[in-house]
mmCIF file of the C-alpha atoms, coordinates in Angstrom:
data_MODEL
# 
_entry.id   MODEL 
# 
loop_
_atom_site.group_PDB 
_atom_site.id 
_atom_site.type_symbol 
_atom_site.label_atom_id 
_atom_site.label_alt_id 
_atom_site.label_comp_id 
_atom_site.label_asym_id 
_atom_site.label_entity_id 
_atom_site.label_seq_id 
_atom_site.pdbx_PDB_ins_code 
_atom_site.Cartn_x 
_atom_site.Cartn_y 
_atom_site.Cartn_z 
_atom_site.occupancy 
_atom_site.B_iso_or_equiv 
_atom_site.pdbx_formal_charge 
_atom_site.auth_seq_id 
_atom_site.auth_comp_id 
_atom_site.auth_asym_id 
_atom_site.auth_atom_id 
_atom_site.pdbx_PDB_model_num 
ATOM 1   C CA . MET A 1 1   ? 94.902 -11.718 33.111 1.00 0.00 ? 1   MET A CA 1 
ATOM 2   C CA . LYS A 1 2   ? 94.384 -15.047 31.308 1.00 0.00 ? 2   LYS A CA 1 
ATOM 3   C CA . ARG A 1 3   ? 90.641 -16.432 30.354 1.00 0.00 ? 3   ARG A CA 1 
ATOM 4   C CA . ARG A 1 4   ? 89.806 -19.602 29.693 1.00 0.00 ? 4   ARG A CA 1 
ATOM 5   C CA . ILE A 1 5   ? 88.484 -20.475 26.309 1.00 0.00 ? 5   ILE A CA 1 
ATOM 6   C CA . LEU A 1 6   ? 85.658 -23.164 26.339 1.00 0.00 ? 6   LEU A CA 1 
ATOM 7   C CA . LYS A 1 7   ? 85.134 -25.426 23.341 1.00 0.00 ? 7   LYS A CA 1 
ATOM 8   C CA . GLN A 1 8   ? 81.844 -24.452 21.808 1.00 0.00 ? 8   GLN A CA 1 
ATOM 9   C CA . PRO A 1 9   ? 80.586 -28.074 20.566 1.00 0.00 ? 9   PRO A CA 1 
ATOM 10  C CA . GLU A 1 10  ? 81.706 -30.364 23.759 1.00 0.00 ? 10  GLU A CA 1 
ATOM 11  C CA . ASP A 1 11  ? 80.339 -27.509 26.500 1.00 0.00 ? 11  ASP A CA 1 
ATOM 12  C CA . SER A 1 12  ? 76.999 -26.966 24.217 1.00 0.00 ? 12  SER A CA 1 
ATOM 13  C CA . ALA A 1 13  ? 76.424 -30.296 23.903 1.00 0.00 ? 13  ALA A CA 1 
ATOM 14  C CA . ASP A 1 14  ? 77.031 -30.984 27.665 1.00 0.00 ? 14  ASP A CA 1 
ATOM 15  C CA . LEU A 1 15  ? 74.713 -28.230 28.555 1.00 0.00 ? 15  LEU A CA 1 
ATOM 16  C CA . ARG A 1 16  ? 72.059 -29.496 26.220 1.00 0.00 ? 16  ARG A CA 1 
ATOM 17  C CA . ASP A 1 17  ? 72.154 -32.726 27.801 1.00 0.00 ? 17  ASP A CA 1 
ATOM 18  C CA . ILE A 1 18  ? 71.761 -31.133 31.276 1.00 0.00 ? 18  ILE A CA 1 
ATOM 19  C CA . ALA A 1 19  ? 69.188 -28.831 30.527 1.00 0.00 ? 19  ALA A CA 1 
ATOM 20  C CA . LEU A 1 20  ? 67.189 -32.012 28.612 1.00 0.00 ? 20  LEU A CA 1 
ATOM 21  C CA . LYS A 1 21  ? 67.617 -34.141 32.077 1.00 0.00 ? 21  LYS A CA 1 
ATOM 22  C CA . LEU A 1 22  ? 66.387 -31.294 34.245 1.00 0.00 ? 22  LEU A CA 1 
ATOM 23  C CA . ASP A 1 23  ? 63.188 -30.884 31.641 1.00 0.00 ? 23  ASP A CA 1 
ATOM 24  C CA . GLN A 1 24  ? 62.481 -34.277 31.909 1.00 0.00 ? 24  GLN A CA 1 
ATOM 25  C CA . ILE A 1 25  ? 62.779 -34.066 35.730 1.00 0.00 ? 25  ILE A CA 1 
ATOM 26  C CA . ALA A 1 26  ? 60.476 -31.227 35.632 1.00 0.00 ? 26  ALA A CA 1 
ATOM 27  C CA . GLN A 1 27  ? 58.053 -32.980 33.989 1.00 0.00 ? 27  GLN A CA 1 
ATOM 28  C CA . ARG A 1 28  ? 58.276 -35.812 36.025 1.00 0.00 ? 28  ARG A CA 1 
ATOM 29  C CA . ALA A 1 29  ? 57.910 -33.232 38.983 1.00 0.00 ? 29  ALA A CA 1 
ATOM 30  C CA . ASN A 1 30  ? 54.797 -31.808 37.411 1.00 0.00 ? 30  ASN A CA 1 
ATOM 31  C CA . GLN A 1 31  ? 53.140 -35.100 36.950 1.00 0.00 ? 31  GLN A CA 1 
ATOM 32  C CA . THR A 1 32  ? 53.676 -36.525 40.322 1.00 0.00 ? 32  THR A CA 1 
ATOM 33  C CA . GLY A 1 33  ? 52.407 -32.902 41.630 1.00 0.00 ? 33  GLY A CA 1 
ATOM 34  C CA . ALA A 1 34  ? 49.285 -33.389 39.313 1.00 0.00 ? 34  ALA A CA 1 
ATOM 35  C CA . LYS A 1 35  ? 48.989 -37.159 40.735 1.00 0.00 ? 35  LYS A CA 1 
ATOM 36  C CA . LEU A 1 36  ? 48.857 -35.673 44.519 1.00 0.00 ? 36  LEU A CA 1 
ATOM 37  C CA . GLU A 1 37  ? 46.847 -32.914 44.092 1.00 0.00 ? 37  GLU A CA 1 
ATOM 38  C CA . LYS A 1 38  ? 44.186 -35.343 42.785 1.00 0.00 ? 38  LYS A CA 1 
ATOM 39  C CA . ILE A 1 39  ? 44.695 -37.645 45.809 1.00 0.00 ? 39  ILE A CA 1 
ATOM 40  C CA . GLU A 1 40  ? 44.349 -34.688 48.051 1.00 0.00 ? 40  GLU A CA 1 
ATOM 41  C CA . MET A 1 41  ? 41.320 -33.515 46.565 1.00 0.00 ? 41  MET A CA 1 
ATOM 42  C CA . MET A 1 42  ? 39.980 -37.358 46.820 1.00 0.00 ? 42  MET A CA 1 
ATOM 43  C CA . LYS A 1 43  ? 40.502 -37.151 50.241 1.00 0.00 ? 43  LYS A CA 1 
ATOM 44  C CA . GLN A 1 44  ? 38.617 -33.995 51.191 1.00 0.00 ? 44  GLN A CA 1 
ATOM 45  C CA . GLN A 1 45  ? 35.958 -34.941 49.409 1.00 0.00 ? 45  GLN A CA 1 
ATOM 46  C CA . GLN A 1 46  ? 35.744 -38.433 51.597 1.00 0.00 ? 46  GLN A CA 1 
ATOM 47  C CA . GLN A 1 47  ? 36.266 -35.710 54.642 1.00 0.00 ? 47  GLN A CA 1 
ATOM 48  C CA . GLN A 1 48  ? 33.257 -34.218 53.745 1.00 0.00 ? 48  GLN A CA 1 
ATOM 49  C CA . GLN A 1 49  ? 31.368 -37.722 52.674 1.00 0.00 ? 49  GLN A CA 1 
ATOM 50  C CA . LYS A 1 50  ? 32.191 -38.707 56.189 1.00 0.00 ? 50  LYS A CA 1 
ATOM 51  C CA . GLN A 1 51  ? 30.937 -35.464 58.005 1.00 0.00 ? 51  GLN A CA 1 
ATOM 52  C CA . VAL A 1 52  ? 27.702 -35.486 56.059 1.00 0.00 ? 52  VAL A CA 1 
ATOM 53  C CA . ALA A 1 53  ? 27.205 -39.224 57.216 1.00 0.00 ? 53  ALA A CA 1 
ATOM 54  C CA . ILE A 1 54  ? 28.183 -38.066 60.372 1.00 0.00 ? 54  ILE A CA 1 
ATOM 55  C CA . GLU A 1 55  ? 25.423 -35.210 60.538 1.00 0.00 ? 55  GLU A CA 1 
ATOM 56  C CA . SER A 1 56  ? 22.834 -37.001 58.868 1.00 0.00 ? 56  SER A CA 1 
ATOM 57  C CA . GLU A 1 57  ? 23.160 -39.939 61.615 1.00 0.00 ? 57  GLU A CA 1 
ATOM 58  C CA . LYS A 1 58  ? 23.358 -37.035 64.575 1.00 0.00 ? 58  LYS A CA 1 
ATOM 59  C CA . THR A 1 59  ? 19.725 -35.906 62.880 1.00 0.00 ? 59  THR A CA 1 
ATOM 60  C CA . GLN A 1 60  ? 18.363 -39.556 62.616 1.00 0.00 ? 60  GLN A CA 1 
ATOM 61  C CA . GLN A 1 61  ? 19.274 -40.575 66.587 1.00 0.00 ? 61  GLN A CA 1 
ATOM 62  C CA . THR A 1 62  ? 17.924 -37.339 67.804 1.00 0.00 ? 62  THR A CA 1 
ATOM 63  C CA . ALA A 1 63  ? 14.851 -38.051 65.919 1.00 0.00 ? 63  ALA A CA 1 
ATOM 64  C CA . LYS A 1 64  ? 14.839 -41.785 67.314 1.00 0.00 ? 64  LYS A CA 1 
ATOM 65  C CA . ASP A 1 65  ? 15.343 -40.404 71.048 1.00 0.00 ? 65  ASP A CA 1 
ATOM 66  C CA . ILE A 1 66  ? 11.940 -37.602 70.467 1.00 0.00 ? 66  ILE A CA 1 
ATOM 67  C CA . PHE A 1 67  ? 10.201 -40.286 69.298 1.00 0.00 ? 67  PHE A CA 1 
ATOM 68  C CA . ASP A 1 68  ? 10.677 -42.503 72.375 1.00 0.00 ? 68  ASP A CA 1 
ATOM 69  C CA . ASN A 1 69  ? 10.692 -40.123 75.015 1.00 0.00 ? 69  ASN A CA 1 
ATOM 70  C CA . ASP A 1 70  ? 6.822  -39.147 73.584 1.00 0.00 ? 70  ASP A CA 1 
ATOM 71  C CA . SER A 1 71  ? 5.561  -42.525 73.289 1.00 0.00 ? 71  SER A CA 1 
ATOM 72  C CA . PHE A 1 72  ? 4.094  -44.521 76.134 1.00 0.00 ? 72  PHE A CA 1 
ATOM 73  C CA . ARG A 1 73  ? 6.440  -47.584 76.658 1.00 0.00 ? 73  ARG A CA 1 
ATOM 74  C CA . PRO A 1 74  ? 9.985  -47.234 77.544 1.00 0.00 ? 74  PRO A CA 1 
ATOM 75  C CA . SER A 1 75  ? 12.320 -45.724 75.432 1.00 0.00 ? 75  SER A CA 1 
ATOM 76  C CA . ARG A 1 76  ? 14.865 -48.419 73.787 1.00 0.00 ? 76  ARG A CA 1 
ATOM 77  C CA . PRO A 1 77  ? 18.564 -48.714 74.689 1.00 0.00 ? 77  PRO A CA 1 
ATOM 78  C CA . LYS A 1 78  ? 21.112 -46.655 72.531 1.00 0.00 ? 78  LYS A CA 1 
ATOM 79  C CA . ARG A 1 79  ? 22.385 -48.478 69.580 1.00 0.00 ? 79  ARG A CA 1 
ATOM 80  C CA . THR A 1 80  ? 26.021 -49.219 70.622 1.00 0.00 ? 80  THR A CA 1 
ATOM 81  C CA . GLU A 1 81  ? 28.378 -48.222 67.954 1.00 0.00 ? 81  GLU A CA 1 
ATOM 82  C CA . PHE A 1 82  ? 31.318 -50.266 66.844 1.00 0.00 ? 82  PHE A CA 1 
ATOM 83  C CA . ARG A 1 83  ? 34.165 -48.350 66.007 1.00 0.00 ? 83  ARG A CA 1 
ATOM 84  C CA . ALA A 1 84  ? 36.533 -49.815 62.952 1.00 0.00 ? 84  ALA A CA 1 
ATOM 85  C CA . LYS A 1 85  ? 39.842 -49.792 63.300 1.00 0.00 ? 85  LYS A CA 1 
ATOM 86  C CA . LYS A 1 86  ? 41.737 -47.230 61.837 1.00 0.00 ? 86  LYS A CA 1 
ATOM 87  C CA . GLN A 1 87  ? 41.912 -48.377 58.155 1.00 0.00 ? 87  GLN A CA 1 
ATOM 88  C CA . ARG A 1 88  ? 45.318 -50.537 57.598 1.00 0.00 ? 88  ARG A CA 1 
ATOM 89  C CA . VAL A 1 89  ? 46.980 -50.999 54.405 1.00 0.00 ? 89  VAL A CA 1 
ATOM 90  C CA . ARG A 1 90  ? 49.542 -54.466 53.892 1.00 0.00 ? 90  ARG A CA 1 
ATOM 91  C CA . THR A 1 91  ? 52.809 -53.588 52.454 1.00 0.00 ? 91  THR A CA 1 
ATOM 92  C CA . LYS A 1 92  ? 55.297 -55.791 51.438 1.00 0.00 ? 92  LYS A CA 1 
ATOM 93  C CA . SER A 1 93  ? 57.504 -54.398 54.532 1.00 0.00 ? 93  SER A CA 1 
ATOM 94  C CA . LYS A 1 94  ? 55.067 -53.781 57.297 1.00 0.00 ? 94  LYS A CA 1 
ATOM 95  C CA . ASP A 1 95  ? 51.463 -52.754 57.923 1.00 0.00 ? 95  ASP A CA 1 
ATOM 96  C CA . VAL A 1 96  ? 50.894 -48.655 57.391 1.00 0.00 ? 96  VAL A CA 1 
ATOM 97  C CA . THR A 1 97  ? 48.170 -46.537 57.847 1.00 0.00 ? 97  THR A CA 1 
ATOM 98  C CA . ILE A 1 98  ? 46.362 -44.591 55.409 1.00 0.00 ? 98  ILE A CA 1 
ATOM 99  C CA . ASP A 1 99  ? 47.030 -41.797 57.375 1.00 0.00 ? 99  ASP A CA 1 
ATOM 100 C CA . GLN A 1 100 ? 50.893 -41.842 57.342 1.00 0.00 ? 100 GLN A CA 1 
ATOM 101 C CA . ILE A 1 101 ? 50.888 -42.574 53.843 1.00 0.00 ? 101 ILE A CA 1 
ATOM 102 C CA . PHE A 1 102 ? 48.938 -39.460 53.033 1.00 0.00 ? 102 PHE A CA 1 
ATOM 103 C CA . GLU A 1 103 ? 51.968 -37.990 55.442 1.00 0.00 ? 103 GLU A CA 1 
ATOM 104 C CA . ALA A 1 104 ? 54.507 -39.309 53.369 1.00 0.00 ? 104 ALA A CA 1 
ATOM 105 C CA . LEU A 1 105 ? 52.716 -37.780 49.719 1.00 0.00 ? 105 LEU A CA 1 
ATOM 106 C CA . THR A 1 106 ? 52.634 -34.556 51.823 1.00 0.00 ? 106 THR A CA 1 
ATOM 107 C CA . CYS A 1 107 ? 56.377 -35.092 52.374 1.00 0.00 ? 107 CYS A CA 1 
ATOM 108 C CA . LEU A 1 108 ? 57.155 -35.817 48.633 1.00 0.00 ? 108 LEU A CA 1 
ATOM 109 C CA . ARG A 1 109 ? 55.084 -32.766 47.432 1.00 0.00 ? 109 ARG A CA 1 
ATOM 110 C CA . GLU A 1 110 ? 57.107 -30.796 49.166 1.00 0.00 ? 110 GLU A CA 1 
ATOM 111 C CA . GLU A 1 111 ? 60.008 -32.368 48.270 1.00 0.00 ? 111 GLU A CA 1 
ATOM 112 C CA . ILE A 1 112 ? 59.185 -31.646 44.434 1.00 0.00 ? 112 ILE A CA 1 
ATOM 113 C CA . ASN A 1 113 ? 58.104 -28.157 45.516 1.00 0.00 ? 113 ASN A CA 1 
ATOM 114 C CA . MET A 1 114 ? 61.814 -27.637 46.177 1.00 0.00 ? 114 MET A CA 1 
ATOM 115 C CA . LEU A 1 115 ? 62.910 -29.527 43.453 1.00 0.00 ? 115 LEU A CA 1 
ATOM 116 C CA . ASN A 1 116 ? 60.917 -27.294 41.035 1.00 0.00 ? 116 ASN A CA 1 
ATOM 117 C CA . GLU A 1 117 ? 62.552 -24.160 42.698 1.00 0.00 ? 117 GLU A CA 1 
ATOM 118 C CA . ASN A 1 118 ? 66.258 -25.710 42.194 1.00 0.00 ? 118 ASN A CA 1 
ATOM 119 C CA . HIS A 1 119 ? 65.167 -26.398 38.952 1.00 0.00 ? 119 HIS A CA 1 
ATOM 120 C CA . ASP A 1 120 ? 64.032 -22.796 37.830 1.00 0.00 ? 120 ASP A CA 1 
ATOM 121 C CA . GLU A 1 121 ? 67.593 -22.132 39.286 1.00 0.00 ? 121 GLU A CA 1 
ATOM 122 C CA . MET A 1 122 ? 69.743 -23.888 37.465 1.00 0.00 ? 122 MET A CA 1 
ATOM 123 C CA . VAL A 1 123 ? 67.802 -23.194 34.213 1.00 0.00 ? 123 VAL A CA 1 
ATOM 124 C CA . GLN A 1 124 ? 68.779 -19.666 34.943 1.00 0.00 ? 124 GLN A CA 1 
ATOM 125 C CA . GLN A 1 125 ? 71.881 -20.449 35.752 1.00 0.00 ? 125 GLN A CA 1 
ATOM 126 C CA . ILE A 1 126 ? 72.470 -22.277 32.638 1.00 0.00 ? 126 ILE A CA 1 
ATOM 127 C CA . ASN A 1 127 ? 70.923 -19.627 30.744 1.00 0.00 ? 127 ASN A CA 1 
ATOM 128 C CA . THR A 1 128 ? 73.801 -17.128 32.016 1.00 0.00 ? 128 THR A CA 1 
ATOM 129 C CA . ILE A 1 129 ? 76.252 -19.927 31.174 1.00 0.00 ? 129 ILE A CA 1 
ATOM 130 C CA . LYS A 1 130 ? 74.969 -19.591 27.528 1.00 0.00 ? 130 LYS A CA 1 
ATOM 131 C CA . SER A 1 131 ? 74.516 -15.919 27.308 1.00 0.00 ? 131 SER A CA 1 
ATOM 132 C CA . LEU A 1 132 ? 77.902 -15.881 28.777 1.00 0.00 ? 132 LEU A CA 1 
ATOM 133 C CA . ILE A 1 133 ? 79.701 -18.337 25.874 1.00 0.00 ? 133 ILE A CA 1 
ATOM 134 C CA . GLU A 1 134 ? 77.494 -16.231 22.971 1.00 0.00 ? 134 GLU A CA 1 
# 
């Protein structure tokens, strides 16, 4: 049974380079993950603010209805609501909705999580290789 003898200096340098590159990738993934979490929190805050605004508008509308119905004059016509189109962002390529951007960001977050898992597996493999070399 032949055993392949590894050249220590070259192989360990290659392993160090691979480990450094994997660490850099992990750092970038952590940074982008943190940014995505901030964006997600901002999105949730905006949704909560919209919900509060909608609730307050409903209570104001019911107060107006009560006032109008109790008074002797005829009630006012209901206010027309102008609903804005979906918020759009102009990019170089095409017109994209903010919802599509958030969908893409969530997909990116999932990809980053998968890369982190793959990175952990690679680190374990590198550590086993190092232990075998030693």
